[in-house]
């Protein structure tokens, strides 16, 4: 396979510059974010679905845990969510490498509209009729509308509180794994990739999406209590890795503290070069340890478990997994 383009940045300066003001991220998802590829033949998921702090989670553990120490890993999914067999198999792969994997339901039971619901073109070699073409375009428009509505229901203000609840509960349930790893690790795919960045950052408590709920208003809070409140929150993770993230803006890199590894797709409209390069520039100038690998000739979503006929894509999928695994193991 063609080698991914690699741009590895070590900390180079202590500059404290922010990227230029960002245009809003495109509010859209790829079909690869909302539907699964065929699952690997003969492979079944081995973890369990349970609850942490009343949030549904899929948990996968190493076979010898807790007799052998393990680290804690959050896996943040694409739009198909924690019930997806492919996502569960992905979690199991990390568990087999020595991680207790917690994969939360980011969507409160409301997974993304499935792109496979779009009717296929009529099964004929003849060109589609005007009516057939109209039906296909109407279905595509309807799907786009449903996805836009779904995204409006699952914003940063909704997702971050879910993640904080899960993290707080995991600190009790898996205290041994967090202690052994010196913190929590995270990997994220598509929709979940953005939240790896947010969990890796230090943000002001008043920042949009920080989600800190104060017990009283600032005007009624005693002065000594107000002074004791933290001015920032995060980072929540020790290190993170993300693959073909979606819904990311340049501002999502602001405040990054934890080391991050980025799997990116060449010419990916879901994660534009402009956003990726602004992020790289910010991380370099702000002394954030990071690596970025750009994979050519693969579709958005390729790093998620799923079968492809193309050997190049299959090879790249394995390489991306090894990149992400190596990063969190080294940190």
PDB file of N, CA and C in Angstrom, residues 52-53 72 74 102 160-173 178 184 199 236-237:
ATOM      1  N   UNK A  52     -23.223   2.986  33.525  1.00  0.00           N
ATOM      2  CA  UNK A  52     -22.382   3.741  34.445  1.00  0.00           C
ATOM      3  C   UNK A  52     -23.067   5.083  34.644  1.00  0.00           C
ATOM      4  N   UNK A  53     -23.373   5.422  35.876  1.00  0.00           N
ATOM      5  CA  UNK A  53     -24.060   6.685  36.185  1.00  0.00           C
ATOM      6  C   UNK A  53     -25.306   6.849  35.334  1.00  0.00           C
ATOM      7  N   UNK A  72      -7.365   2.158  31.557  1.00  0.00           N
ATOM      8  CA  UNK A  72      -8.734   2.485  31.160  1.00  0.00           C
ATOM      9  C   UNK A  72      -8.732   3.306  29.872  1.00  0.00           C
ATOM     10  N   UNK A  74     -11.435   5.139  27.049  1.00  0.00           N
ATOM     11  CA  UNK A  74     -12.744   5.534  26.529  1.00  0.00           C
ATOM     12  C   UNK A  74     -12.724   5.386  25.013  1.00  0.00           C
ATOM     13  N   UNK A 102     -14.319   1.378  27.894  1.00  0.00           N
ATOM     14  CA  UNK A 102     -15.658   1.867  28.183  1.00  0.00           C
ATOM     15  C   UNK A 102     -16.134   2.649  26.956  1.00  0.00           C
ATOM     16  N   UNK A 160     -21.031  16.479  26.140  1.00  0.00           N
ATOM     17  CA  UNK A 160     -20.003  16.622  27.171  1.00  0.00           C
ATOM     18  C   UNK A 160     -20.500  16.256  28.574  1.00  0.00           C
ATOM     19  N   UNK A 161     -21.708  16.637  28.972  1.00  0.00           N
ATOM     20  CA  UNK A 161     -22.185  16.184  30.287  1.00  0.00           C
ATOM     21  C   UNK A 161     -22.293  14.669  30.394  1.00  0.00           C
ATOM     22  N   UNK A 162     -22.665  14.006  29.304  1.00  0.00           N
ATOM     23  CA  UNK A 162     -22.701  12.531  29.311  1.00  0.00           C
ATOM     24  C   UNK A 162     -21.310  11.983  29.578  1.00  0.00           C
ATOM     25  N   UNK A 163     -20.323  12.533  28.899  1.00  0.00           N
ATOM     26  CA  UNK A 163     -18.952  12.042  29.065  1.00  0.00           C
ATOM     27  C   UNK A 163     -18.428  12.310  30.473  1.00  0.00           C
ATOM     28  N   UNK A 164     -18.734  13.447  31.022  1.00  0.00           N
ATOM     29  CA  UNK A 164     -18.274  13.730  32.384  1.00  0.00           C
ATOM     30  C   UNK A 164     -18.910  12.786  33.400  1.00  0.00           C
ATOM     31  N   UNK A 165     -20.189  12.469  33.207  1.00  0.00           N
ATOM     32  CA  UNK A 165     -20.850  11.517  34.104  1.00  0.00           C
ATOM     33  C   UNK A 165     -20.173  10.156  34.030  1.00  0.00           C
ATOM     34  N   UNK A 166     -19.861   9.706  32.822  1.00  0.00           N
ATOM     35  CA  UNK A 166     -19.218   8.403  32.646  1.00  0.00           C
ATOM     36  C   UNK A 166     -17.820   8.412  33.251  1.00  0.00           C
ATOM     37  N   UNK A 167     -17.083   9.498  33.022  1.00  0.00           N
ATOM     38  CA  UNK A 167     -15.729   9.593  33.569  1.00  0.00           C
ATOM     39  C   UNK A 167     -15.765   9.571  35.098  1.00  0.00           C
ATOM     40  N   UNK A 168     -16.676  10.331  35.694  1.00  0.00           N
ATOM     41  CA  UNK A 168     -16.772  10.346  37.159  1.00  0.00           C
ATOM     42  C   UNK A 168     -17.119   8.962  37.708  1.00  0.00           C
ATOM     43  N   UNK A 169     -18.048   8.261  37.033  1.00  0.00           N
ATOM     44  CA  UNK A 169     -18.424   6.921  37.494  1.00  0.00           C
ATOM     45  C   UNK A 169     -17.280   5.934  37.305  1.00  0.00           C
ATOM     46  N   UNK A 170     -16.538   6.076  36.215  1.00  0.00           N
ATOM     47  CA  UNK A 170     -15.413   5.170  35.951  1.00  0.00           C
ATOM     48  C   UNK A 170     -14.312   5.333  36.993  1.00  0.00           C
ATOM     49  N   UNK A 171     -14.180   6.535  37.534  1.00  0.00           N
ATOM     50  CA  UNK A 171     -13.157   6.767  38.558  1.00  0.00           C
ATOM     51  C   UNK A 171     -13.410   5.925  39.799  1.00  0.00           C
ATOM     52  N   UNK A 172     -14.671   5.608  40.055  1.00  0.00           N
ATOM     53  CA  UNK A 172     -15.011   4.714  41.159  1.00  0.00           C
ATOM     54  C   UNK A 172     -14.973   3.254  40.731  1.00  0.00           C
ATOM     55  N   UNK A 173     -15.616   2.959  39.595  1.00  0.00           N
ATOM     56  CA  UNK A 173     -15.759   1.575  39.155  1.00  0.00           C
ATOM     57  C   UNK A 173     -14.430   0.957  38.734  1.00  0.00           C
ATOM     58  N   UNK A 178      -7.457   3.175  36.212  1.00  0.00           N
ATOM     59  CA  UNK A 178      -7.058   4.571  36.043  1.00  0.00           C
ATOM     60  C   UNK A 178      -5.754   4.838  36.771  1.00  0.00           C
ATOM     61  N   UNK A 184      -6.811   8.549  32.296  1.00  0.00           N
ATOM     62  CA  UNK A 184      -7.717   7.915  31.341  1.00  0.00           C
ATOM     63  C   UNK A 184      -7.238   8.204  29.929  1.00  0.00           C
ATOM     64  N   UNK A 199     -11.921  16.562  25.264  1.00  0.00           N
ATOM     65  CA  UNK A 199     -11.488  15.954  26.526  1.00  0.00           C
ATOM     66  C   UNK A 199     -10.008  16.174  26.790  1.00  0.00           C
ATOM     67  N   UNK A 236      -9.380  16.035  30.668  1.00  0.00           N
ATOM     68  CA  UNK A 236      -9.965  14.874  31.328  1.00  0.00           C
ATOM     69  C   UNK A 236      -9.202  13.588  31.019  1.00  0.00           C
ATOM     70  N   UNK A 237      -8.326  13.637  30.019  1.00  0.00           N
ATOM     71  CA  UNK A 237      -7.620  12.428  29.603  1.00  0.00           C
ATOM     72  C   UNK A 237      -6.109  12.655  29.626  1.00  0.00           C
TER      73      UNK A 237
END
